[in-house]
PDB file of C-alpha atoms and ligand atoms in Angstrom:
ATOM      1  CA  MET R  16      48.110  55.127   2.776  1.00  0.00           C
ATOM      2  CA  VAL R  17      46.289  51.837   3.365  1.00  0.00           C
ATOM      3  CA  ASP R  18      43.663  52.115   6.115  1.00  0.00           C
ATOM      4  CA  VAL R  19      41.803  48.797   5.688  1.00  0.00           C
ATOM      5  CA  VAL R  20      43.545  45.447   5.235  1.00  0.00           C
ATOM      6  CA  VAL R  21      41.534  42.803   3.393  1.00  0.00           C
ATOM      7  CA  ILE R  22      42.392  39.123   3.366  1.00  0.00           C
ATOM      8  CA  GLY R  23      40.460  36.609   1.294  1.00  0.00           C
ATOM      9  CA  SER R  24      40.467  34.800  -2.011  1.00  0.00           C
ATOM     10  CA  LEU R  25      41.480  36.210  -5.404  1.00  0.00           C
ATOM     11  CA  ALA R  26      39.942  33.907  -7.952  1.00  0.00           C
ATOM     12  CA  LEU R  27      39.245  32.952 -11.508  1.00  0.00           C
ATOM     13  CA  ASP R  28      35.521  32.189 -11.546  1.00  0.00           C
ATOM     14  CA  ASP R  29      33.340  30.232 -13.949  1.00  0.00           C
ATOM     15  CA  VAL R  30      29.799  31.361 -13.262  1.00  0.00           C
ATOM     16  CA  SER R  31      26.527  30.505 -14.887  1.00  0.00           C
ATOM     17  CA  THR R  32      23.191  32.217 -14.126  1.00  0.00           C
ATOM     18  CA  PRO R  33      19.931  32.142 -16.106  1.00  0.00           C
ATOM     19  CA  PHE R  34      21.160  35.405 -17.684  1.00  0.00           C
ATOM     20  CA  GLY R  35      24.559  34.335 -18.976  1.00  0.00           C
ATOM     21  CA  THR R  36      27.854  32.589 -18.376  1.00  0.00           C
ATOM     22  CA  VAL R  37      31.408  33.785 -17.739  1.00  0.00           C
ATOM     23  CA  LYS R  38      34.621  31.761 -17.640  1.00  0.00           C
ATOM     24  CA  GLY R  39      37.867  32.704 -15.919  1.00  0.00           C
ATOM     25  CA  ALA R  40      36.271  35.932 -14.686  1.00  0.00           C
ATOM     26  CA  LEU R  41      37.852  38.042 -11.960  1.00  0.00           C
ATOM     27  CA  GLY R  42      36.407  36.926  -8.627  1.00  0.00           C
ATOM     28  CA  GLY R  43      37.229  36.055  -5.043  1.00  0.00           C
ATOM     29  CA  SER R  44      36.114  37.404  -1.704  1.00  0.00           C
ATOM     30  CA  ALA R  45      39.101  39.768  -1.303  1.00  0.00           C
ATOM     31  CA  THR R  46      38.646  41.081  -4.845  1.00  0.00           C
ATOM     32  CA  TYR R  47      34.996  42.038  -4.391  1.00  0.00           C
ATOM     33  CA  ALA R  48      35.527  43.289  -0.827  1.00  0.00           C
ATOM     34  CA  SER R  49      38.511  45.485  -1.655  1.00  0.00           C
ATOM     35  CA  ILE R  50      36.976  47.064  -4.779  1.00  0.00           C
ATOM     36  CA  ALA R  51      33.791  47.832  -2.807  1.00  0.00           C
ATOM     37  CA  CYS R  52      35.836  49.148   0.133  1.00  0.00           C
ATOM     38  CA  SER R  53      37.722  51.499  -2.208  1.00  0.00           C
ATOM     39  CA  LEU R  54      34.516  53.528  -2.666  1.00  0.00           C
ATOM     40  CA  PHE R  55      34.930  54.683   0.963  1.00  0.00           C
ATOM     41  CA  SER R  56      38.546  54.076   2.088  1.00  0.00           C
ATOM     42  CA  SER R  57      41.993  52.869   0.958  1.00  0.00           C
ATOM     43  CA  PRO R  58      42.186  49.076   1.061  1.00  0.00           C
ATOM     44  CA  GLY R  59      45.281  46.865   0.818  1.00  0.00           C
ATOM     45  CA  VAL R  60      44.948  43.179  -0.024  1.00  0.00           C
ATOM     46  CA  VAL R  61      46.786  40.223   1.489  1.00  0.00           C
ATOM     47  CA  GLY R  62      46.445  37.167  -0.747  1.00  0.00           C
ATOM     48  CA  VAL R  63      48.037  34.985  -3.371  1.00  0.00           C
ATOM     49  CA  VAL R  64      47.528  34.209  -7.060  1.00  0.00           C
ATOM     50  CA  GLY R  65      49.384  32.014  -9.543  1.00  0.00           C
ATOM     51  CA  SER R  66      51.257  33.099 -12.662  1.00  0.00           C
ATOM     52  CA  ASP R  67      48.075  32.343 -14.658  1.00  0.00           C
ATOM     53  CA  PHE R  68      46.368  35.383 -13.064  1.00  0.00           C
ATOM     54  CA  PRO R  69      45.958  37.914 -15.904  1.00  0.00           C
ATOM     55  CA  GLN R  70      47.885  41.171 -15.547  1.00  0.00           C
ATOM     56  CA  LYS R  71      44.735  43.006 -16.718  1.00  0.00           C
ATOM     57  CA  TYR R  72      42.962  41.918 -13.491  1.00  0.00           C
ATOM     58  CA  ILE R  73      45.797  43.316 -11.396  1.00  0.00           C
ATOM     59  CA  ASP R  74      45.618  46.553 -13.384  1.00  0.00           C
ATOM     60  CA  GLN R  75      41.833  46.672 -12.952  1.00  0.00           C
ATOM     61  CA  MET R  76      42.095  46.363  -9.157  1.00  0.00           C
ATOM     62  CA  LYS R  77      44.890  48.948  -9.013  1.00  0.00           C
ATOM     63  CA  SER R  78      42.843  51.343 -11.133  1.00  0.00           C
ATOM     64  CA  LYS R  79      40.176  51.247  -8.407  1.00  0.00           C
ATOM     65  CA  GLY R  80      42.788  52.309  -5.828  1.00  0.00           C
ATOM     66  CA  VAL R  81      43.329  48.866  -4.312  1.00  0.00           C
ATOM     67  CA  ASP R  82      46.872  48.505  -2.936  1.00  0.00           C
ATOM     68  CA  LEU R  83      48.382  45.156  -3.951  1.00  0.00           C
ATOM     69  CA  ARG R  84      51.722  45.197  -2.143  1.00  0.00           C
ATOM     70  CA  GLY R  85      50.393  42.330   0.009  1.00  0.00           C
ATOM     71  CA  LEU R  86      49.561  40.207  -3.029  1.00  0.00           C
ATOM     72  CA  GLU R  87      51.952  37.336  -3.673  1.00  0.00           C
ATOM     73  CA  ILE R  88      52.307  35.999  -7.211  1.00  0.00           C
ATOM     74  CA  GLU R  89      53.475  32.414  -6.960  1.00  0.00           C
ATOM     75  CA  LYS R  90      55.646  31.491  -9.966  1.00  0.00           C
ATOM     76  CA  GLY R  91      54.296  28.427 -11.745  1.00  0.00           C
ATOM     77  CA  GLY R  92      51.368  28.245  -9.294  1.00  0.00           C
ATOM     78  CA  LYS R  93      47.693  28.054 -10.226  1.00  0.00           C
ATOM     79  CA  THR R  94      45.216  30.669  -9.029  1.00  0.00           C
ATOM     80  CA  PHE R  95      42.265  29.691  -6.779  1.00  0.00           C
ATOM     81  CA  ARG R  96      39.355  28.661  -9.034  1.00  0.00           C
ATOM     82  CA  TRP R  97      35.676  28.513  -8.215  1.00  0.00           C
ATOM     83  CA  SER R  98      32.798  27.494 -10.409  1.00  0.00           C
ATOM     84  CA  GLY R  99      29.186  27.918  -9.487  1.00  0.00           C
ATOM     85  CA  GLU R 100      25.750  28.134 -10.966  1.00  0.00           C
ATOM     86  CA  TYR R 101      22.447  29.749 -10.047  1.00  0.00           C
ATOM     87  CA  GLY R 102      18.911  28.791 -10.969  1.00  0.00           C
ATOM     88  CA  LEU R 103      15.991  31.220 -11.077  1.00  0.00           C
ATOM     89  CA  ASP R 104      16.285  31.574  -7.302  1.00  0.00           C
ATOM     90  CA  LEU R 105      19.420  33.686  -7.293  1.00  0.00           C
ATOM     91  CA  ASN R 106      19.736  33.605  -3.531  1.00  0.00           C
ATOM     92  CA  SER R 107      21.935  30.567  -3.363  1.00  0.00           C
ATOM     93  CA  ALA R 108      24.762  29.455  -5.611  1.00  0.00           C
ATOM     94  CA  LYS R 109      25.415  25.811  -6.260  1.00  0.00           C
ATOM     95  CA  THR R 110      29.153  25.300  -6.006  1.00  0.00           C
ATOM     96  CA  LEU R 111      30.299  22.998  -8.795  1.00  0.00           C
ATOM     97  CA  LYS R 112      34.030  23.107  -8.063  1.00  0.00           C
ATOM     98  CA  THR R 113      36.449  24.756  -5.651  1.00  0.00           C
ATOM     99  CA  GLU R 114      40.181  24.465  -6.375  1.00  0.00           C
ATOM    100  CA  LEU R 115      42.236  26.068  -3.611  1.00  0.00           C
ATOM    101  CA  ASN R 116      45.494  25.735  -5.610  1.00  0.00           C
ATOM    102  CA  VAL R 117      47.969  28.422  -4.382  1.00  0.00           C
ATOM    103  CA  PHE R 118      45.830  28.994  -1.266  1.00  0.00           C
ATOM    104  CA  GLU R 119      46.495  25.424  -0.112  1.00  0.00           C
ATOM    105  CA  LYS R 120      49.923  26.238   1.341  1.00  0.00           C
ATOM    106  CA  PHE R 121      49.690  30.006   1.595  1.00  0.00           C
ATOM    107  CA  ASP R 122      51.731  31.612   4.363  1.00  0.00           C
ATOM    108  CA  PRO R 123      50.613  35.270   4.416  1.00  0.00           C
ATOM    109  CA  LYS R 124      53.298  37.930   4.702  1.00  0.00           C
ATOM    110  CA  ILE R 125      51.928  41.254   5.837  1.00  0.00           C
ATOM    111  CA  PRO R 126      53.689  44.417   4.608  1.00  0.00           C
ATOM    112  CA  SER R 127      54.852  46.281   7.729  1.00  0.00           C
ATOM    113  CA  ASP R 128      52.614  49.316   7.165  1.00  0.00           C
ATOM    114  CA  TYR R 129      49.589  47.009   6.765  1.00  0.00           C
ATOM    115  CA  ALA R 130      50.328  45.312  10.096  1.00  0.00           C
ATOM    116  CA  GLY R 131      49.541  48.466  12.083  1.00  0.00           C
ATOM    117  CA  VAL R 132      46.200  49.428  10.487  1.00  0.00           C
ATOM    118  CA  ASP R 133      43.049  49.930  12.558  1.00  0.00           C
ATOM    119  CA  PHE R 134      40.640  48.082  10.251  1.00  0.00           C
ATOM    120  CA  LEU R 135      40.897  44.435   9.211  1.00  0.00           C
ATOM    121  CA  PHE R 136      38.466  42.554   6.997  1.00  0.00           C
ATOM    122  CA  LEU R 137      38.786  38.780   7.183  1.00  0.00           C
ATOM    123  CA  GLY R 138      37.025  37.852   3.961  1.00  0.00           C
ATOM    124  CA  ASN R 139      35.775  34.377   3.189  1.00  0.00           C
ATOM    125  CA  ILE R 140      38.746  31.997   3.102  1.00  0.00           C
ATOM    126  CA  ASP R 141      40.151  29.156   5.228  1.00  0.00           C
ATOM    127  CA  PRO R 142      39.518  30.243   8.845  1.00  0.00           C
ATOM    128  CA  SER R 143      43.064  29.133   9.805  1.00  0.00           C
ATOM    129  CA  LEU R 144      44.362  31.804   7.410  1.00  0.00           C
ATOM    130  CA  GLN R 145      41.977  34.383   8.842  1.00  0.00           C
ATOM    131  CA  LEU R 146      43.296  33.635  12.368  1.00  0.00           C
ATOM    132  CA  ASP R 147      46.892  33.632  11.121  1.00  0.00           C
ATOM    133  CA  VAL R 148      46.567  37.119   9.599  1.00  0.00           C
ATOM    134  CA  LEU R 149      44.897  38.448  12.744  1.00  0.00           C
ATOM    135  CA  SER R 150      47.757  37.055  14.857  1.00  0.00           C
ATOM    136  CA  LYS R 151      50.356  38.700  12.584  1.00  0.00           C
ATOM    137  CA  MET R 152      48.987  42.226  13.113  1.00  0.00           C
ATOM    138  CA  LYS R 153      51.377  44.430  15.163  1.00  0.00           C
ATOM    139  CA  LYS R 154      48.509  45.509  17.406  1.00  0.00           C
ATOM    140  CA  ARG R 155      44.878  44.469  17.735  1.00  0.00           C
ATOM    141  CA  PRO R 156      43.049  46.537  15.074  1.00  0.00           C
ATOM    142  CA  LYS R 157      40.235  48.797  16.347  1.00  0.00           C
ATOM    143  CA  LEU R 158      37.711  46.875  14.268  1.00  0.00           C
ATOM    144  CA  VAL R 159      37.857  43.368  12.840  1.00  0.00           C
ATOM    145  CA  VAL R 160      35.038  42.138  10.607  1.00  0.00           C
ATOM    146  CA  ALA R 161      34.845  38.518   9.382  1.00  0.00           C
ATOM    147  CA  ASP R 162      32.833  36.635   6.783  1.00  0.00           C
ATOM    148  CA  THR R 163      32.708  32.900   6.040  1.00  0.00           C
ATOM    149  CA  MET R 164      30.883  30.311   3.933  1.00  0.00           C
ATOM    150  CA  ASN R 165      29.468  26.775   4.040  1.00  0.00           C
ATOM    151  CA  LEU R 166      32.605  24.998   2.780  1.00  0.00           C
ATOM    152  CA  TRP R 167      34.595  26.208   5.802  1.00  0.00           C
ATOM    153  CA  ILE R 168      31.747  25.538   8.227  1.00  0.00           C
ATOM    154  CA  GLU R 169      31.650  21.951   6.936  1.00  0.00           C
ATOM    155  CA  LYS R 170      35.438  21.431   6.865  1.00  0.00           C
ATOM    156  CA  LYS R 171      36.619  23.538   9.811  1.00  0.00           C
ATOM    157  CA  ARG R 172      33.702  24.309  12.115  1.00  0.00           C
ATOM    158  CA  GLU R 173      35.847  24.758  15.250  1.00  0.00           C
ATOM    159  CA  GLU R 174      38.133  27.282  13.534  1.00  0.00           C
ATOM    160  CA  VAL R 175      35.150  29.207  12.162  1.00  0.00           C
ATOM    161  CA  LEU R 176      33.788  29.411  15.732  1.00  0.00           C
ATOM    162  CA  GLU R 177      37.210  30.646  16.885  1.00  0.00           C
ATOM    163  CA  VAL R 178      37.096  33.396  14.241  1.00  0.00           C
ATOM    164  CA  VAL R 179      33.639  34.441  15.488  1.00  0.00           C
ATOM    165  CA  GLU R 180      35.103  34.568  19.004  1.00  0.00           C
ATOM    166  CA  GLN R 181      38.021  36.791  17.948  1.00  0.00           C
ATOM    167  CA  VAL R 182      36.277  39.424  15.840  1.00  0.00           C
ATOM    168  CA  ASP R 183      34.077  42.453  16.530  1.00  0.00           C
ATOM    169  CA  VAL R 184      31.587  41.989  13.712  1.00  0.00           C
ATOM    170  CA  ALA R 185      30.690  38.505  12.412  1.00  0.00           C
ATOM    171  CA  LEU R 186      28.943  38.378   9.053  1.00  0.00           C
ATOM    172  CA  MET R 187      27.364  35.333   7.455  1.00  0.00           C
ATOM    173  CA  ASN R 188      24.342  34.485   5.411  1.00  0.00           C
ATOM    174  CA  ASP R 189      21.215  32.919   6.886  1.00  0.00           C
ATOM    175  CA  ALA R 190      21.902  29.360   5.657  1.00  0.00           C
ATOM    176  CA  GLU R 191      25.470  29.543   7.018  1.00  0.00           C
ATOM    177  CA  ALA R 192      24.278  30.820  10.397  1.00  0.00           C
ATOM    178  CA  ARG R 193      21.779  27.954  10.656  1.00  0.00           C
ATOM    179  CA  GLU R 194      24.450  25.428   9.677  1.00  0.00           C
ATOM    180  CA  LEU R 195      27.106  26.798  12.014  1.00  0.00           C
ATOM    181  CA  PHE R 196      24.848  26.869  15.075  1.00  0.00           C
ATOM    182  CA  ARG R 197      22.632  23.926  14.123  1.00  0.00           C
ATOM    183  CA  THR R 198      19.427  25.863  14.583  1.00  0.00           C
ATOM    184  CA  SER R 199      16.558  26.895  12.331  1.00  0.00           C
ATOM    185  CA  SER R 200      16.242  30.256  14.106  1.00  0.00           C
ATOM    186  CA  ILE R 201      18.259  33.202  12.827  1.00  0.00           C
ATOM    187  CA  VAL R 202      17.635  34.976  16.128  1.00  0.00           C
ATOM    188  CA  LYS R 203      19.113  32.045  18.080  1.00  0.00           C
ATOM    189  CA  ALA R 204      22.067  31.909  15.700  1.00  0.00           C
ATOM    190  CA  ALA R 205      22.680  35.645  16.201  1.00  0.00           C
ATOM    191  CA  ARG R 206      22.529  35.156  19.993  1.00  0.00           C
ATOM    192  CA  GLU R 207      25.158  32.390  19.645  1.00  0.00           C
ATOM    193  CA  ILE R 208      27.402  34.764  17.678  1.00  0.00           C
ATOM    194  CA  LEU R 209      27.011  37.479  20.321  1.00  0.00           C
ATOM    195  CA  LYS R 210      27.735  34.987  23.134  1.00  0.00           C
ATOM    196  CA  ARG R 211      31.105  34.367  21.498  1.00  0.00           C
ATOM    197  CA  ASP R 212      32.364  37.917  22.030  1.00  0.00           C
ATOM    198  CA  SER R 213      31.371  39.353  18.647  1.00  0.00           C
ATOM    199  CA  GLU R 214      29.761  42.663  19.503  1.00  0.00           C
ATOM    200  CA  VAL R 215      27.692  42.707  16.359  1.00  0.00           C
ATOM    201  CA  ALA R 216      26.117  39.874  14.353  1.00  0.00           C
ATOM    202  CA  ILE R 217      24.994  40.559  10.806  1.00  0.00           C
ATOM    203  CA  ILE R 218      22.994  37.923   8.988  1.00  0.00           C
ATOM    204  CA  LYS R 219      22.720  38.476   5.229  1.00  0.00           C
ATOM    205  CA  LYS R 220      19.624  37.244   3.482  1.00  0.00           C
ATOM    206  CA  GLY R 221      20.490  37.723  -0.191  1.00  0.00           C
ATOM    207  CA  GLU R 222      17.826  39.647  -2.102  1.00  0.00           C
ATOM    208  CA  HIS R 223      15.808  39.936   1.136  1.00  0.00           C
ATOM    209  CA  GLY R 224      18.366  42.214   2.762  1.00  0.00           C
ATOM    210  CA  CYS R 225      20.024  41.667   6.112  1.00  0.00           C
ATOM    211  CA  VAL R 226      19.514  41.897   9.857  1.00  0.00           C
ATOM    212  CA  LEU R 227      21.825  43.378  12.445  1.00  0.00           C
ATOM    213  CA  PHE R 228      21.870  42.266  16.083  1.00  0.00           C
ATOM    214  CA  THR R 229      23.708  43.555  19.119  1.00  0.00           C
ATOM    215  CA  ASP R 230      22.966  42.496  22.713  1.00  0.00           C
ATOM    216  CA  SER R 231      20.405  45.229  23.084  1.00  0.00           C
ATOM    217  CA  SER R 232      19.358  46.286  19.594  1.00  0.00           C
ATOM    218  CA  TYR R 233      18.021  45.011  16.318  1.00  0.00           C
ATOM    219  CA  PHE R 234      17.836  46.525  12.832  1.00  0.00           C
ATOM    220  CA  ALA R 235      16.500  45.072   9.587  1.00  0.00           C
ATOM    221  CA  CYS R 236      17.469  46.430   6.176  1.00  0.00           C
ATOM    222  CA  PRO R 237      15.459  45.248   3.176  1.00  0.00           C
ATOM    223  CA  GLY R 238      17.043  44.272  -0.122  1.00  0.00           C
ATOM    224  CA  TYR R 239      16.988  46.892  -2.863  1.00  0.00           C
ATOM    225  CA  PRO R 240      14.152  46.019  -5.266  1.00  0.00           C
ATOM    226  CA  LEU R 241      16.315  45.111  -8.269  1.00  0.00           C
ATOM    227  CA  GLU R 242      14.424  44.192 -11.372  1.00  0.00           C
ATOM    228  CA  ASN R 243      17.334  42.885 -13.417  1.00  0.00           C
ATOM    229  CA  VAL R 244      19.772  40.797 -11.433  1.00  0.00           C
ATOM    230  CA  LYS R 245      22.464  39.252 -13.629  1.00  0.00           C
ATOM    231  CA  ASP R 246      24.907  37.648 -11.219  1.00  0.00           C
ATOM    232  CA  PRO R 247      24.807  37.898  -7.415  1.00  0.00           C
ATOM    233  CA  THR R 248      28.322  36.409  -7.019  1.00  0.00           C
ATOM    234  CA  GLY R 249      30.320  38.541  -4.636  1.00  0.00           C
ATOM    235  CA  ALA R 250      27.356  40.521  -3.316  1.00  0.00           C
ATOM    236  CA  GLY R 251      28.115  39.326   0.237  1.00  0.00           C
ATOM    237  CA  ASP R 252      31.777  40.239  -0.126  1.00  0.00           C
ATOM    238  CA  SER R 253      31.030  43.681  -1.513  1.00  0.00           C
ATOM    239  CA  PHE R 254      28.605  44.171   1.363  1.00  0.00           C
ATOM    240  CA  GLY R 255      31.383  43.369   3.867  1.00  0.00           C
ATOM    241  CA  GLY R 256      34.007  45.470   2.091  1.00  0.00           C
ATOM    242  CA  SER R 257      31.700  48.489   1.871  1.00  0.00           C
ATOM    243  CA  LEU R 258      30.700  48.205   5.523  1.00  0.00           C
ATOM    244  CA  ILE R 259      34.273  48.188   6.839  1.00  0.00           C
ATOM    245  CA  GLY R 260      35.254  50.900   4.337  1.00  0.00           C
ATOM    246  CA  TYR R 261      32.420  53.103   5.566  1.00  0.00           C
ATOM    247  CA  LEU R 262      33.268  52.467   9.248  1.00  0.00           C
ATOM    248  CA  ALA R 263      36.952  53.234   8.593  1.00  0.00           C
ATOM    249  CA  LYS R 264      35.982  56.490   6.912  1.00  0.00           C
ATOM    250  CA  THR R 265      33.579  57.626   9.647  1.00  0.00           C
ATOM    251  CA  GLN R 266      35.423  56.109  12.659  1.00  0.00           C
ATOM    252  CA  ASP R 267      32.078  55.863  14.449  1.00  0.00           C
ATOM    253  CA  PHE R 268      31.009  52.443  15.711  1.00  0.00           C
ATOM    254  CA  SER R 269      27.747  53.558  17.319  1.00  0.00           C
ATOM    255  CA  PHE R 270      24.617  51.561  16.572  1.00  0.00           C
ATOM    256  CA  GLY R 271      23.152  54.500  14.614  1.00  0.00           C
ATOM    257  CA  ASN R 272      26.210  54.708  12.365  1.00  0.00           C
ATOM    258  CA  MET R 273      26.372  50.937  11.993  1.00  0.00           C
ATOM    259  CA  LYS R 274      22.807  51.111  10.586  1.00  0.00           C
ATOM    260  CA  LYS R 275      23.922  53.733   8.047  1.00  0.00           C
ATOM    261  CA  GLY R 276      26.891  51.536   7.142  1.00  0.00           C
ATOM    262  CA  ILE R 277      24.586  48.618   6.494  1.00  0.00           C
ATOM    263  CA  VAL R 278      22.399  50.671   4.183  1.00  0.00           C
ATOM    264  CA  TYR R 279      25.492  51.869   2.258  1.00  0.00           C
ATOM    265  CA  ALA R 280      26.731  48.260   2.101  1.00  0.00           C
ATOM    266  CA  SER R 281      23.344  47.061   0.818  1.00  0.00           C
ATOM    267  CA  SER R 282      23.382  49.766  -1.864  1.00  0.00           C
ATOM    268  CA  VAL R 283      26.810  48.699  -3.135  1.00  0.00           C
ATOM    269  CA  ALA R 284      25.900  44.975  -2.979  1.00  0.00           C
ATOM    270  CA  SER R 285      22.811  45.609  -5.081  1.00  0.00           C
ATOM    271  CA  PHE R 286      24.880  47.296  -7.810  1.00  0.00           C
ATOM    272  CA  ASN R 287      27.249  44.326  -7.717  1.00  0.00           C
ATOM    273  CA  ALA R 288      24.402  41.964  -8.689  1.00  0.00           C
ATOM    274  CA  GLU R 289      23.505  44.017 -11.783  1.00  0.00           C
ATOM    275  CA  GLY R 290      26.445  42.646 -13.785  1.00  0.00           C
ATOM    276  CA  PHE R 291      28.792  39.671 -14.012  1.00  0.00           C
ATOM    277  CA  SER R 292      32.037  39.545 -12.054  1.00  0.00           C
ATOM    278  CA  VAL R 293      33.204  42.992 -10.879  1.00  0.00           C
ATOM    279  CA  GLN R 294      31.846  44.837 -13.923  1.00  0.00           C
ATOM    280  CA  ARG R 295      29.215  46.995 -12.191  1.00  0.00           C
ATOM    281  CA  LEU R 296      31.303  47.421  -9.060  1.00  0.00           C
ATOM    282  CA  CYS R 297      34.057  48.979 -11.181  1.00  0.00           C
ATOM    283  CA  GLU R 298      31.645  51.292 -13.002  1.00  0.00           C
ATOM    284  CA  ILE R 299      29.864  52.908 -10.054  1.00  0.00           C
ATOM    285  CA  ASN R 300      30.959  55.901  -8.026  1.00  0.00           C
ATOM    286  CA  MET R 301      29.920  57.471  -4.725  1.00  0.00           C
ATOM    287  CA  ARG R 302      27.274  59.562  -6.468  1.00  0.00           C
ATOM    288  CA  ASP R 303      25.484  56.387  -7.612  1.00  0.00           C
ATOM    289  CA  VAL R 304      25.802  54.817  -4.166  1.00  0.00           C
ATOM    290  CA  THR R 305      24.524  57.904  -2.368  1.00  0.00           C
ATOM    291  CA  LYS R 306      21.533  58.132  -4.693  1.00  0.00           C
ATOM    292  CA  ARG R 307      20.576  54.532  -3.943  1.00  0.00           C
ATOM    293  CA  TYR R 308      21.167  55.137  -0.211  1.00  0.00           C
ATOM    294  CA  GLY R 309      18.618  57.961  -0.459  1.00  0.00           C
ATOM    295  CA  GLU R 310      16.093  55.604  -2.070  1.00  0.00           C
ATOM    296  CA  PHE R 311      16.624  53.142   0.779  1.00  0.00           C
ATOM    297  CA  SER R 312      15.908  55.779   3.374  1.00  0.00           C
ATOM    298  CA  GLU R 313      12.647  56.608   1.591  1.00  0.00           C
ATOM    299  CA  PHE R 314      11.357  53.060   1.430  1.00  0.00           C
ATOM    300  CA  VAL R 315      12.253  51.989   4.983  1.00  0.00           C
ATOM    301  CA  LYS R 316      10.450  54.998   6.502  1.00  0.00           C
ATOM    302  CA  PHE R 317       6.892  54.569   7.744  1.00  0.00           C
TER     303      PHE R 317
HETATM  304  P1  LIG I 232      29.757  35.372  -2.462  1.00  0.00           P
HETATM  305  O1  LIG I 232      28.865  35.357  -3.673  1.00  0.00           O
HETATM  306  O2  LIG I 232      29.735  36.681  -1.744  1.00  0.00           O
HETATM  307  O3  LIG I 232      29.559  34.199  -1.572  1.00  0.00           O
HETATM  308  O4  LIG I 232      31.279  35.233  -2.994  1.00  0.00           O
HETATM  309  C1  LIG I 232      31.620  34.554  -4.158  1.00  0.00           C
HETATM  310  C2  LIG I 232      33.120  34.643  -4.375  1.00  0.00           C
HETATM  311  O5  LIG I 232      33.766  33.883  -3.349  1.00  0.00           O
HETATM  312  C3  LIG I 232      33.531  34.041  -5.703  1.00  0.00           C
HETATM  313  O6  LIG I 232      34.160  35.037  -6.492  1.00  0.00           O
HETATM  314  C4  LIG I 232      34.505  32.908  -5.382  1.00  0.00           C
HETATM  315  O7  LIG I 232      35.677  32.934  -6.113  1.00  0.00           O
HETATM  316  C5  LIG I 232      34.776  33.055  -3.902  1.00  0.00           C
HETATM  317  N1  LIG I 232      34.727  31.788  -3.197  1.00  0.00           N
HETATM  318  C6  LIG I 232      33.893  30.729  -3.448  1.00  0.00           C
HETATM  319  N2  LIG I 232      34.128  29.717  -2.591  1.00  0.00           N
HETATM  320  C7  LIG I 232      35.132  30.131  -1.765  1.00  0.00           C
HETATM  321  C8  LIG I 232      35.823  29.554  -0.650  1.00  0.00           C
HETATM  322  N3  LIG I 232      35.553  28.319  -0.215  1.00  0.00           N
HETATM  323  N4  LIG I 232      36.777  30.287  -0.023  1.00  0.00           N
HETATM  324  C9  LIG I 232      37.049  31.531  -0.447  1.00  0.00           C
HETATM  325  N5  LIG I 232      36.441  32.132  -1.484  1.00  0.00           N
HETATM  326  C10 LIG I 232      35.496  31.458  -2.147  1.00  0.00           C
END
């Protein structure tokens, strides 16, 4: 039974980093988020691909326990495509091309058992689609987590702000938070998020970890000291998918448990960056994640 619904992109990615290049690789925010979520819970995806989307990618996602009854395959349509490159600073991707294709006119249909779930992850995609899916849920889920990125902040700032207003946990990276709230201060940006009804603001800082703010508390989680990063694409999405998967599994939204969730999410995101596309994410299991979680708890203690 699906307990977390994930909406976001399913993509064919062309990615180049100093350590290699892939073309037409499995990518997309919903892809990374749902595979990461499946380590903790049972995710179902709402999204769309074209008939050029390889069956082997569908099989790969299903083999990780991702439910794809909410995935539409548009006959004759072209799948969302993204191409990006990274220099030696792997913290920020340069987007070379974004082709929305089948996402341009996507009207999400939510399977009826998805519409009643308690956990909803609004992965990075057009904020109008994020709001549409939220409005189509039968009841307000117990926990809604949302992510975004610069393209949407530039094209649809008001809608992104509306998403922040509607959700419980707003996630974004530091550059996006600065851009959205037109400030150089991450703390001020987090305050702006919290002012808009999000109970929790999480600002991701790539290899430097992330910070968590609520009205009364603050927590910083460092990045895992990875020596061999290959491709950080999707690390933010796997972070988000793991976090909501962990919270769905534990059903505990206390600050203490949120901190644990963030350390689990950081562990999974660090594995994601060790390989291209979803390769490492598909190889790891909970034993690997728990081991890395243990290492985190050692090096944040003083
Ligand atoms: P991340 O590295 O976490 O920012 O996520 C990268 C993934 O997001 C890639 O697999 C892309 O296919 C996907 N992506 C890139 N741009 C967009 C966009 N504008 N909307 C939705 N997904 C995107």
